CSV table of C-alpha atoms and ligand atoms in Angstrom, one decimal:
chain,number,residue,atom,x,y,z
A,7,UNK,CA,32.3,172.1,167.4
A,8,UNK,CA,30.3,170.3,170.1
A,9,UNK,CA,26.6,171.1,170.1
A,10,UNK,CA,24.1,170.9,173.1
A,11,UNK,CA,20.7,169.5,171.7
A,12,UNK,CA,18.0,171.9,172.6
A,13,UNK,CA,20.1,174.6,172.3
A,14,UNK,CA,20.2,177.3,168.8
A,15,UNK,CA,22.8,176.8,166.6
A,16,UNK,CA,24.6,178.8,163.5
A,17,UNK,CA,25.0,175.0,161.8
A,18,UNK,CA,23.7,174.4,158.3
A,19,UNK,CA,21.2,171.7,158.7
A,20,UNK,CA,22.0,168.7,156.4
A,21,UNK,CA,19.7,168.2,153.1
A,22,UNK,CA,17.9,165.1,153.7
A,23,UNK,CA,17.4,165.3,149.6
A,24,UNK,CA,21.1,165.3,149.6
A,25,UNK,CA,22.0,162.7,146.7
A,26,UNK,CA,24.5,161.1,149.1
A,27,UNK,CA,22.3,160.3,151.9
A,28,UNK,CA,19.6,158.6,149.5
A,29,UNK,CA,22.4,155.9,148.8
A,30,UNK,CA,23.5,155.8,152.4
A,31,UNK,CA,19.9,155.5,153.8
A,32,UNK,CA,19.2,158.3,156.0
A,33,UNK,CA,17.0,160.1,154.1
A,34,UNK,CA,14.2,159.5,156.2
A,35,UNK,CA,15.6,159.5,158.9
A,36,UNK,CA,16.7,163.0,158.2
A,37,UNK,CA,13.9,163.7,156.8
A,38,UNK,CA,11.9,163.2,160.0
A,39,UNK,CA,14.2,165.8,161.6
A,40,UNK,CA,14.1,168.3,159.9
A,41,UNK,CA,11.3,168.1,157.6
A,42,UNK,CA,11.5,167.7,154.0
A,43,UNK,CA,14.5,170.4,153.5
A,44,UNK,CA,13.9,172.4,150.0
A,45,UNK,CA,16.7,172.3,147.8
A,46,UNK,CA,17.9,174.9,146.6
A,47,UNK,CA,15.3,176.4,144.4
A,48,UNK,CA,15.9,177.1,141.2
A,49,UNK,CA,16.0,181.0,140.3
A,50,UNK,CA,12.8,182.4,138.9
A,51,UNK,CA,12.7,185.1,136.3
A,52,UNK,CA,11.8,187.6,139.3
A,53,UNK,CA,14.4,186.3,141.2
A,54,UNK,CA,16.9,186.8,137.9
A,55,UNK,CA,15.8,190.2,138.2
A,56,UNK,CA,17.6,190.8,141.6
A,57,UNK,CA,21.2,190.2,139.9
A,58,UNK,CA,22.4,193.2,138.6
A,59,UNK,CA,23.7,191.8,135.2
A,60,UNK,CA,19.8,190.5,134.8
A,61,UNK,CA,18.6,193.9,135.8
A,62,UNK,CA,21.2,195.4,133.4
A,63,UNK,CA,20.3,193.5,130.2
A,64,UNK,CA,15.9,193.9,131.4
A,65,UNK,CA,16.9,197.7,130.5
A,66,UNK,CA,18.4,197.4,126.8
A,67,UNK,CA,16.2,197.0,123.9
A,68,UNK,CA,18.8,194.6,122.9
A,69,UNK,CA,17.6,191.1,123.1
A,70,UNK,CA,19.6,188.3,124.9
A,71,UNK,CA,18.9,185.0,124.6
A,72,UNK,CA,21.0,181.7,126.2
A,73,UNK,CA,20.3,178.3,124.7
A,74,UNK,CA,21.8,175.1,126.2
A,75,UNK,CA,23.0,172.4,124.5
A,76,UNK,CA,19.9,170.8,123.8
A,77,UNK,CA,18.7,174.6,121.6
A,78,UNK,CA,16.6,174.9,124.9
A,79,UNK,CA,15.9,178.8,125.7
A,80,UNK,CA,17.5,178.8,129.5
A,81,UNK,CA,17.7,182.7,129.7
A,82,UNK,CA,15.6,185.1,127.6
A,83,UNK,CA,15.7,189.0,128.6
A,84,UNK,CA,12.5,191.0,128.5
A,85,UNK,CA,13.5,192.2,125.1
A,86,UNK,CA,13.8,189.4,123.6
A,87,UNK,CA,10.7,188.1,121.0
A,88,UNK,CA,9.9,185.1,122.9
A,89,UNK,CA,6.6,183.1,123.5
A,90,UNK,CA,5.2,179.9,124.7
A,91,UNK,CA,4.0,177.0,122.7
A,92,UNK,CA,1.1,174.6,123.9
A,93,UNK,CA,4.0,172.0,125.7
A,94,UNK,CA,5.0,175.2,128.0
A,95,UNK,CA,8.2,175.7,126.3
A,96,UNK,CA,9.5,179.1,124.8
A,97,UNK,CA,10.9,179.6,121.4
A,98,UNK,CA,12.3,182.4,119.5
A,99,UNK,CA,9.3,184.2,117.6
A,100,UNK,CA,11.5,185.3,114.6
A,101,UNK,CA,10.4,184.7,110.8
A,102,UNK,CA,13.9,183.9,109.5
A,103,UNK,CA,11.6,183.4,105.6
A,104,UNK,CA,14.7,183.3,103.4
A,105,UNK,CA,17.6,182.2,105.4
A,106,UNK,CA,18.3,179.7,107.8
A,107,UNK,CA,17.4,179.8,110.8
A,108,UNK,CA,19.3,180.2,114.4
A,109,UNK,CA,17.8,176.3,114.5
A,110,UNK,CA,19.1,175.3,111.3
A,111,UNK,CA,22.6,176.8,111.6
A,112,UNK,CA,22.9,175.0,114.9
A,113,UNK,CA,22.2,171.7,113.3
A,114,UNK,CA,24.6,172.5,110.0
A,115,UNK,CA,27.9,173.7,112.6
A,116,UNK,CA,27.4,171.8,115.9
A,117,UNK,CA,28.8,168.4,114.9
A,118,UNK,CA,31.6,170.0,113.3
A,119,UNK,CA,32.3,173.0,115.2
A,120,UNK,CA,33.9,173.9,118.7
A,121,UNK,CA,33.2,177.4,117.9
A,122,UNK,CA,31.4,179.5,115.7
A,123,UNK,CA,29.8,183.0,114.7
A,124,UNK,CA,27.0,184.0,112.7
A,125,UNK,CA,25.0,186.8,111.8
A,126,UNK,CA,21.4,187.4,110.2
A,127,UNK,CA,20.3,191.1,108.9
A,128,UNK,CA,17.1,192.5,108.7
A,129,UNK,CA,14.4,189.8,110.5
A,130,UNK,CA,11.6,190.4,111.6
A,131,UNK,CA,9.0,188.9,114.6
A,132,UNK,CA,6.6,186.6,113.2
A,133,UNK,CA,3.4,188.5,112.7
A,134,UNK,CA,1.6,185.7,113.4
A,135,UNK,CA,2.4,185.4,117.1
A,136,UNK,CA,3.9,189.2,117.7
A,137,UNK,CA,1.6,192.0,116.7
A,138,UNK,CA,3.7,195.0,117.1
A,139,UNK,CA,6.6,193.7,114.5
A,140,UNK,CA,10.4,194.6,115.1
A,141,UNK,CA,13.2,194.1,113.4
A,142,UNK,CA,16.0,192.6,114.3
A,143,UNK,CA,20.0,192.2,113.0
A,144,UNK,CA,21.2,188.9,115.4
A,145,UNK,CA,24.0,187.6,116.0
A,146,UNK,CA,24.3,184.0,117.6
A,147,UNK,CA,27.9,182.6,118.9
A,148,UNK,CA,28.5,179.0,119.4
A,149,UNK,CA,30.2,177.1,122.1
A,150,UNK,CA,30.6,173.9,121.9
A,151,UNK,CA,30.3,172.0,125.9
A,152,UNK,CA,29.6,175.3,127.8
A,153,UNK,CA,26.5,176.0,129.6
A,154,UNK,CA,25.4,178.2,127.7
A,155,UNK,CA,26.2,177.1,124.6
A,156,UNK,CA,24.5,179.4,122.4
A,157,UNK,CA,24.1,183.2,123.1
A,158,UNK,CA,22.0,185.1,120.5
A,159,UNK,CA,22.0,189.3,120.8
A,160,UNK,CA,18.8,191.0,119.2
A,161,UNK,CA,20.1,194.1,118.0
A,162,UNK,CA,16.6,196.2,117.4
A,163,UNK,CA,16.5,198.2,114.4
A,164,UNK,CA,12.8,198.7,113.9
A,165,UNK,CA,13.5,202.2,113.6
A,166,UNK,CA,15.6,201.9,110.5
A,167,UNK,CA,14.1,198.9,109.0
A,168,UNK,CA,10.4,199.7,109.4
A,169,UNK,CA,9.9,203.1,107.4
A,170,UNK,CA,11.8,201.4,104.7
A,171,UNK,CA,9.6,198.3,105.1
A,172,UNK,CA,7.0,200.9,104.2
A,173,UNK,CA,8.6,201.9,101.2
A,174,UNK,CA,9.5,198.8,99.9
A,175,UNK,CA,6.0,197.3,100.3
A,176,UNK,CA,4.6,199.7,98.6
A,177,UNK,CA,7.3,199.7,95.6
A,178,UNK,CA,6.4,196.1,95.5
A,179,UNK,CA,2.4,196.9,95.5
A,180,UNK,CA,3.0,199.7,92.9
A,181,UNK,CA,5.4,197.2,90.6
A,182,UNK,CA,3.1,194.2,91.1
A,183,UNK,CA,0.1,196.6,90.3
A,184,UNK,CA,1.9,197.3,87.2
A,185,UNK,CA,3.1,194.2,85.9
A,186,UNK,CA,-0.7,193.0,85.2
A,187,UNK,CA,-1.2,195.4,82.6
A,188,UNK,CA,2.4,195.0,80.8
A,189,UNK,CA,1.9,191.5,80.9
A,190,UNK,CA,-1.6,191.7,78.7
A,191,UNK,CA,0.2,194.4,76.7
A,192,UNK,CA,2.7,192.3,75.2
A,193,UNK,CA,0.0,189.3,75.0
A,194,UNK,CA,-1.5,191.4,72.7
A,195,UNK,CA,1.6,192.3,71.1
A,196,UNK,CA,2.8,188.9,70.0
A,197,UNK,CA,-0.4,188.3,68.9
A,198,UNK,CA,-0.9,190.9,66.9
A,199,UNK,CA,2.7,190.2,65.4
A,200,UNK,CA,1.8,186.7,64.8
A,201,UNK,CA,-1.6,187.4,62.9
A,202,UNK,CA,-0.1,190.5,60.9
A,203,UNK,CA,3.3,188.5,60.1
A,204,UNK,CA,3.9,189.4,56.2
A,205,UNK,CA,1.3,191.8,55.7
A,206,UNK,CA,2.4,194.9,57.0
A,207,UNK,CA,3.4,197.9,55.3
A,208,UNK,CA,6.0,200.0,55.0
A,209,UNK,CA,6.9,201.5,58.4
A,210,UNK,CA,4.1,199.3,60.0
A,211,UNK,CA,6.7,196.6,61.1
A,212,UNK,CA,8.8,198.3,62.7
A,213,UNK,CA,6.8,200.3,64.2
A,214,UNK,CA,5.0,197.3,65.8
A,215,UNK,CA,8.8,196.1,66.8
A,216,UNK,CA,9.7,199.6,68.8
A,217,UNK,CA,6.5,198.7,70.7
A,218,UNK,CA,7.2,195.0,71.6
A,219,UNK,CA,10.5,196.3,72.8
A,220,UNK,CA,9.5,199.1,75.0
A,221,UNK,CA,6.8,196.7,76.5
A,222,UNK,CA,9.7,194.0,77.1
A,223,UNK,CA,12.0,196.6,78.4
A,224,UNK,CA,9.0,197.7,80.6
A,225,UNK,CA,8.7,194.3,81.7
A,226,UNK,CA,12.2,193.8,82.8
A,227,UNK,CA,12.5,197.2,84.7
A,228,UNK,CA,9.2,196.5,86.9
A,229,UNK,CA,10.7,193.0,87.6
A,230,UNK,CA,14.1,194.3,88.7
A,231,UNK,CA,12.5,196.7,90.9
A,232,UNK,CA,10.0,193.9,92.1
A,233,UNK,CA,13.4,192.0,92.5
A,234,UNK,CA,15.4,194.4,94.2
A,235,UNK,CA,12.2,194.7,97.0
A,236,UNK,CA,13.0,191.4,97.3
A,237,UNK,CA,16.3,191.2,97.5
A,238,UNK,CA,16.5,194.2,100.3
A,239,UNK,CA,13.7,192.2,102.4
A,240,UNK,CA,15.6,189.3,102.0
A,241,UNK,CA,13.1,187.8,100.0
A,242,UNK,CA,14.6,186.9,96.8
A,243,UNK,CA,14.0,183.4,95.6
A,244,UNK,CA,16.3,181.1,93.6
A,245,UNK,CA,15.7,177.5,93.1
A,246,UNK,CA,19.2,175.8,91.8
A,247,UNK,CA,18.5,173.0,88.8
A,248,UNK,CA,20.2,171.5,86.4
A,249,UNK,CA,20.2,173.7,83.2
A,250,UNK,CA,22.1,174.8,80.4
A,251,UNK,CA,23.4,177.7,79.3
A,252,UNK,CA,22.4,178.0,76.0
A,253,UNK,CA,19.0,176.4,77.2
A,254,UNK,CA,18.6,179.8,79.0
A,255,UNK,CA,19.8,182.1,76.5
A,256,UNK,CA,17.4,180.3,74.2
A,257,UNK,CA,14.3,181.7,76.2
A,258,UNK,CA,15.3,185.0,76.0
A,259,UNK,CA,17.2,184.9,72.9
A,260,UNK,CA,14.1,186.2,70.5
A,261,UNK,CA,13.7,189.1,72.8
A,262,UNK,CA,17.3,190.4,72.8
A,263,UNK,CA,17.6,190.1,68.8
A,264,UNK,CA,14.4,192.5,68.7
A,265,UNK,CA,16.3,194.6,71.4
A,266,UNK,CA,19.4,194.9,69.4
A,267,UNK,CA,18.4,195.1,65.8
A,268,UNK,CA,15.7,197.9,67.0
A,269,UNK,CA,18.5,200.1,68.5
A,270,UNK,CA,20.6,198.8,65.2
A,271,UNK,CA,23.3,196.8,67.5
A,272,UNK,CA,24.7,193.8,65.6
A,273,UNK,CA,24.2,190.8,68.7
A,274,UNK,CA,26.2,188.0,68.4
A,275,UNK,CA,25.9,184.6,70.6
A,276,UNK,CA,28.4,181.7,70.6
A,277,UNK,CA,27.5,179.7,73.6
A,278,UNK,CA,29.1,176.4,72.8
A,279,UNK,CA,26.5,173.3,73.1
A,280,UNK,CA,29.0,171.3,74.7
A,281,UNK,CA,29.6,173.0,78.0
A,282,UNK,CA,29.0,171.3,81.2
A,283,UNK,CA,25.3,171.8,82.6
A,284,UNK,CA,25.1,174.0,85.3
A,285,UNK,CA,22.9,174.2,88.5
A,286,UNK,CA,21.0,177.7,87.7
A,287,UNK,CA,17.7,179.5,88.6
A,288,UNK,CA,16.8,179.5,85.0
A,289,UNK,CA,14.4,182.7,85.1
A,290,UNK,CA,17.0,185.1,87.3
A,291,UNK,CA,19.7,184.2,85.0
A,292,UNK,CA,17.7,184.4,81.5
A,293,UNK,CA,17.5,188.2,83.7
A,294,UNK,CA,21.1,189.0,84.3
A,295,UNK,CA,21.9,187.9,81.0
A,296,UNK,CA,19.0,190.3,79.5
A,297,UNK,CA,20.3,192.9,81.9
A,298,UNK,CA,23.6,193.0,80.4
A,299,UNK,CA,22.4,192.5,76.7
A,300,UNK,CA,20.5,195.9,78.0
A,301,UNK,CA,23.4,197.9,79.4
A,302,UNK,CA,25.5,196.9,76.3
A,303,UNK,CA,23.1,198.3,74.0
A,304,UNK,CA,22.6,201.2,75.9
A,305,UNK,CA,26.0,202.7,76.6
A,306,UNK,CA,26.8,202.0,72.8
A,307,UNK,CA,26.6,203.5,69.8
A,308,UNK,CA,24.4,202.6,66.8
A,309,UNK,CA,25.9,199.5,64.7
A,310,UNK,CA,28.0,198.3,67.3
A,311,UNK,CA,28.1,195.0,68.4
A,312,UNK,CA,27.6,193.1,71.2
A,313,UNK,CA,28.7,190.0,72.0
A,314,UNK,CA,27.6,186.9,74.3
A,315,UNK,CA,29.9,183.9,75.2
A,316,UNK,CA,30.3,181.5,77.5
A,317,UNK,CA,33.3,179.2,78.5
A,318,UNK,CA,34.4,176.9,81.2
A,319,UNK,CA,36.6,178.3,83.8
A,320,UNK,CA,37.8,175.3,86.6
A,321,UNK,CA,34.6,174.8,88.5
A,322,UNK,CA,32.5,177.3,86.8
A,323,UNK,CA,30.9,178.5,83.4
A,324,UNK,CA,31.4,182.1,83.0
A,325,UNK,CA,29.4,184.2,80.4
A,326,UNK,CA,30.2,187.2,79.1
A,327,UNK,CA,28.3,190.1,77.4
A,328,UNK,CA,30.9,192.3,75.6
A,329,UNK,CA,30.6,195.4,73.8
A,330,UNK,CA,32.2,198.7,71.8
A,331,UNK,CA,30.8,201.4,73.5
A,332,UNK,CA,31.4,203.9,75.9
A,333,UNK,CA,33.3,202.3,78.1
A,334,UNK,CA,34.2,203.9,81.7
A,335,UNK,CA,37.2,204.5,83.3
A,336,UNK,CA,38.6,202.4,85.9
A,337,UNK,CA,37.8,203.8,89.2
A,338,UNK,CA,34.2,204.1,88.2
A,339,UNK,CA,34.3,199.7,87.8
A,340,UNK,CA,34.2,199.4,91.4
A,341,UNK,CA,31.3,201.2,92.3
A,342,UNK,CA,29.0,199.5,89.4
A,343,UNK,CA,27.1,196.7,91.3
A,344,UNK,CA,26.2,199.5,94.4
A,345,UNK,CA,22.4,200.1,94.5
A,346,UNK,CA,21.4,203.5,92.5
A,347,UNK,CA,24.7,203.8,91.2
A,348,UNK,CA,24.8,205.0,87.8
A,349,UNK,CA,28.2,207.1,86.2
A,350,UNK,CA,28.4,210.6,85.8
A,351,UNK,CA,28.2,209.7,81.6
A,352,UNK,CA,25.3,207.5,81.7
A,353,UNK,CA,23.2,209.8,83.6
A,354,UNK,CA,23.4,212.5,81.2
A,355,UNK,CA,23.5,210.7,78.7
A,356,UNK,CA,21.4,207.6,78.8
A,357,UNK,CA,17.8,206.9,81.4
A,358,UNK,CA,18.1,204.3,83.9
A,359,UNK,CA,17.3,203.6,87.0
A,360,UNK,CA,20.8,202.1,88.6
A,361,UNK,CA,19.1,199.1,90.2
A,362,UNK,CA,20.3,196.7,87.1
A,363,UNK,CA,23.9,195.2,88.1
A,364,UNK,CA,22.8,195.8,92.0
A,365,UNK,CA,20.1,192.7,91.0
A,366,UNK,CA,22.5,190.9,88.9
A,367,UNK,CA,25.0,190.8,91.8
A,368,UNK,CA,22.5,189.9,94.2
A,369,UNK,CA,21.1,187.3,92.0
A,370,UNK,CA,24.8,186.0,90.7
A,371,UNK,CA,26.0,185.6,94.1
A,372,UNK,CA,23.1,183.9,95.1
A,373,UNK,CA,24.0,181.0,93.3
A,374,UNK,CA,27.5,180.9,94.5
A,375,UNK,CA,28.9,183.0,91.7
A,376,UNK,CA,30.8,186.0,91.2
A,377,UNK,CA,30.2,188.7,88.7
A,378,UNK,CA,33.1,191.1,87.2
A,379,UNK,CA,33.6,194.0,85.0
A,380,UNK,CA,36.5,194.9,82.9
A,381,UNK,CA,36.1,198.2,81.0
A,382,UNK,CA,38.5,201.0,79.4
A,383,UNK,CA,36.9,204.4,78.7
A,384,UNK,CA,35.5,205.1,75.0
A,385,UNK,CA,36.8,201.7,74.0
A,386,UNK,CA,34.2,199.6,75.5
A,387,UNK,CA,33.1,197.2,78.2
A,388,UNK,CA,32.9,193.1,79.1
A,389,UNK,CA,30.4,191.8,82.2
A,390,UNK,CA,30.9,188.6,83.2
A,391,UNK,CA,29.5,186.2,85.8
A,392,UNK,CA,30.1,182.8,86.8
A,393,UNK,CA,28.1,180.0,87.5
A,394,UNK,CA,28.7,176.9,89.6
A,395,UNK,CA,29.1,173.4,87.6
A,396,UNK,CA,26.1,171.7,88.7
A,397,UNK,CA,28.5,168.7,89.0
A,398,UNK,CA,30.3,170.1,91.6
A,399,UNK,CA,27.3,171.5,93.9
A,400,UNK,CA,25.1,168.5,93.3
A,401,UNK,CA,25.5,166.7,96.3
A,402,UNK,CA,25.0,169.7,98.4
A,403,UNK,CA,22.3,170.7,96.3
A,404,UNK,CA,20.5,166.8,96.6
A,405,UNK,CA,20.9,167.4,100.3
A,406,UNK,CA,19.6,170.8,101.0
A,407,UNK,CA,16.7,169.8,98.7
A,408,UNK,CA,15.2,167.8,101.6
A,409,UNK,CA,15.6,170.8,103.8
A,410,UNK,CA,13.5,172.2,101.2
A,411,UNK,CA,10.5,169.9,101.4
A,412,UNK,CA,10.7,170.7,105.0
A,413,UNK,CA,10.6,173.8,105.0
A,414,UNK,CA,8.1,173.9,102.1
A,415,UNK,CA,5.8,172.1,104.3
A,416,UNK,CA,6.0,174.5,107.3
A,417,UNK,CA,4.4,176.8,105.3
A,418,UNK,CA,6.9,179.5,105.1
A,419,UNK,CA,8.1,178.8,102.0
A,420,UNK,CA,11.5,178.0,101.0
A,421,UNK,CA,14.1,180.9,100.0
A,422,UNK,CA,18.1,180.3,100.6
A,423,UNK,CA,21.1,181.7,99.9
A,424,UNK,CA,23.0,179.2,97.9
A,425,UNK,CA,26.2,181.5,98.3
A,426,UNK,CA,26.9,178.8,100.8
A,427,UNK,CA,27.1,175.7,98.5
A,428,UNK,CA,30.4,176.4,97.3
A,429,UNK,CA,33.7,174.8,99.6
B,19,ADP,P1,21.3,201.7,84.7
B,19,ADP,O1,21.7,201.1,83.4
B,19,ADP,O2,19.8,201.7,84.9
B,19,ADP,O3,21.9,203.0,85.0
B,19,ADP,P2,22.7,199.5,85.9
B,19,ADP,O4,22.8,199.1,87.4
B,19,ADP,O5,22.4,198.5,84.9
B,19,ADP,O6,21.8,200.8,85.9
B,19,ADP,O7,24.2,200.1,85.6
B,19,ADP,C1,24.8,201.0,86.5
B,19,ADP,C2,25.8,201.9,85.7
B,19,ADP,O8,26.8,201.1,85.2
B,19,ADP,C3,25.2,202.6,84.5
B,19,ADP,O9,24.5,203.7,84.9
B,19,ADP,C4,26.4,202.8,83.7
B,19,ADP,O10,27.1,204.0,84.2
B,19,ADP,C5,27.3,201.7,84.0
B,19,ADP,N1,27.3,200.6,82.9
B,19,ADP,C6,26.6,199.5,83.0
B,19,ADP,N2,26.8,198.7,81.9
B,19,ADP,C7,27.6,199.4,81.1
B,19,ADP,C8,28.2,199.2,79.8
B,19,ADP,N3,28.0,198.1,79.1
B,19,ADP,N4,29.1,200.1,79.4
B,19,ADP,C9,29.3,201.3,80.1
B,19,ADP,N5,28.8,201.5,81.3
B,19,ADP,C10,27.9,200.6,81.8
């Protein structure tokens, strides 16, 4: 279309910053035409808010994050717990404590992944940097290449999570409050036990017994509730070593004899000395074990026996705690390791609190384990568990230790699901 000069036209001016006409020289030249033409601006957050879809996710309480390739935040919606550090750049305000975070995830999956998915429950804003705290469940999907490679919803559930935050700090205050006193209670215990060894009388020793095994069994029930807090907050800690299984048992082993020959159960323990070591948080599995050496004495009958093992099953040790008790019928097996749970029997006939096999579960599968029950009513029951060959998880476990240190040194502390290590 011919063009008068001097006269208005509809035309497009060219971009003197085009690219092309830096290399071909007429940027200036342009440039003195038209005056130093603006490219197109990038868009703004307030300009972001003229698209409907940005309008449409500035509503929802549901945060939306975008990150690019290089984990840089490229959209954030007004939901989402963002803030600024000191180099002007935003990052996620999130207190991921016991779990990996978005950051770490992306680093584990990106090199080997075109695609991938994964979720976090329950975490919250980091109250250092947001002062009203929510509580998020996120999801973050992966894609490899794209622009925005890494989309992370912020599903709030403050409402749900908080009161129960409540609750749970305060069982934790109230269990922690507790244990102080127990602790110098059975101080005083053994050392009465120790100084009075031989010289007491008649019902004297036993009597002394009953109360060293009330203040053990004390002990153990404020640290599986203190556990269970924990666990729900995602704060339940388990550092994997090297360790054997009868090494363990051996900690807890005078403890559980008192138990038994108190309640008059006969315990017996063949852990065989020659099974492989086994990578093991040696105080939450001393625990379990205890835990099941407990139930086994409770839903049996006096002079039964009960009956520890432990064997090696392809990449795993499993233990077992068997006994001739009660028993329960099978479609009460399923709903054991459920928090509160507790069978019609038991409650009538036995206290408890139903929080035992939900820790033992949580703290099982935390190493990468799996924990079973095989019962028949009035006959008697067998719990076992498994636990990863250190063998076959050292390597990972060498590896994540560095992560560790880091993460140590941050500050937060380091917590992780080692469900992970396995495959
Ligand atoms: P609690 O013993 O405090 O009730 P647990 O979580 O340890 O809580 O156990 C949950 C339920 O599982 C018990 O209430 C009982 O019904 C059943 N149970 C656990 N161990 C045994 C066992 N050895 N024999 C029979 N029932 C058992």
């Amino acid at each position: 279309m011919s063009h008068k000069i001097g006269e208005l036209t509809t035309d497009t001016p060219p971009r003197p910053n085009d690219k092309r006409y830096e290399k071909t020289g007429f940027k200036t030249a342009l440039q003195a035409i038209y005056g130093d033409y603006q490219p197109e601006k990038k868009p703004t957050s307030t300009d972001n808010l003229k698209t409907p879809l940005v309008q449409g996710l500035n509503q929802t309480s549901t945060g939306v994050i975008i990150l690019d390739k290089n984990q840089k935040i490229i959209f954030a919606n007004s939901a989402a717990p963002i803030s600024r550090n000191s180099n002007g750049e935003d990052f996620l305000a999130l207190d991921f404590i016991n779990e990996p975070t978005i950051s770490d995830w992306l680093h584990e999956i990106s090199n080997e992944k075109i695609k991938a998915e994964r979720r976090w429950r329950r975490i919250s804003t980091n109250p250092d940097i947001i002062q009203n705290s929510r509580i998020f469940d996120v999801v973050a999907s992966f894609e490899k290449g794209t622009v925005a490679e890494t989309v992370i919803f912020l599903i709030d559930k403050s409402d749900n999570y908080l009161p129960e935050e409540e609750d749970l700090n305060f069982i934790s205050f109230a269990a922690h409050e507790l244990r102080g006193p127990i602790t110098v209670i059975r101080g005083y215990l053994d050392i009465i036990t120790e100084e009075f060894a031989g010289r007491l009388q008649g019902d004297e020793q036993q009597l002394l017994e009953r109360l060293t095994v009330s203040a053990n069994r004390l002990s153990s029930y404020v640290d599986n509730i203190l556990n269970v807090a924990r666990f729900d907050r995602h704060h339940l800690k388990v550092y994997l070593l090297e360790d054997t299984v009868s090494n363990i048992y051996a900690s807890i082993s005078d403890d559980m004899q008192l138990r038994a020959s108190t309640q008059h159960r006969l315990l017996s323990v063949n852990i065989p000395e020659d099974l492989p070591t086994v990578a093991a948080d040696h105080g939450s599995i001393g625990e379990v074990i205890g835990n099941l050496i407990d139930n086994a004495i409770k839903y049996s009958f006096e002079g039964g026996s009960v009956t520890v093992s432990a064997e090696k099953k392809g990449d795993f040790v499993e233990i077992s705690v068997a006994d001739n008790g009660i028993g329960m019928p099978a479609n009460v097996v399923n709903n054991l390791f459920h928090k509160f749970y507790r069978s019609h029997r038991s409650r009538e006939a036995v206290a408890g609190t139903g929080i035992g096999l939900y820790i033992c579960k949580a703290f099982v599968e935390s190493h990468g384990g799996s924990i079973t029950a095989r019962s028949r009513e009035n006959e008697g029951s067998v719990f076992s568990f498994t636990l990863p060959i250190y063998a076959t998880v050292k390597d990972k476990l060498l590896e994540d230790g560095q992560l560790n240190n880091q993460l140590i040194r941050k500050g937060g502390g380091w917590i992780k699901n080692h469900a992970m290590y396995k495959g």
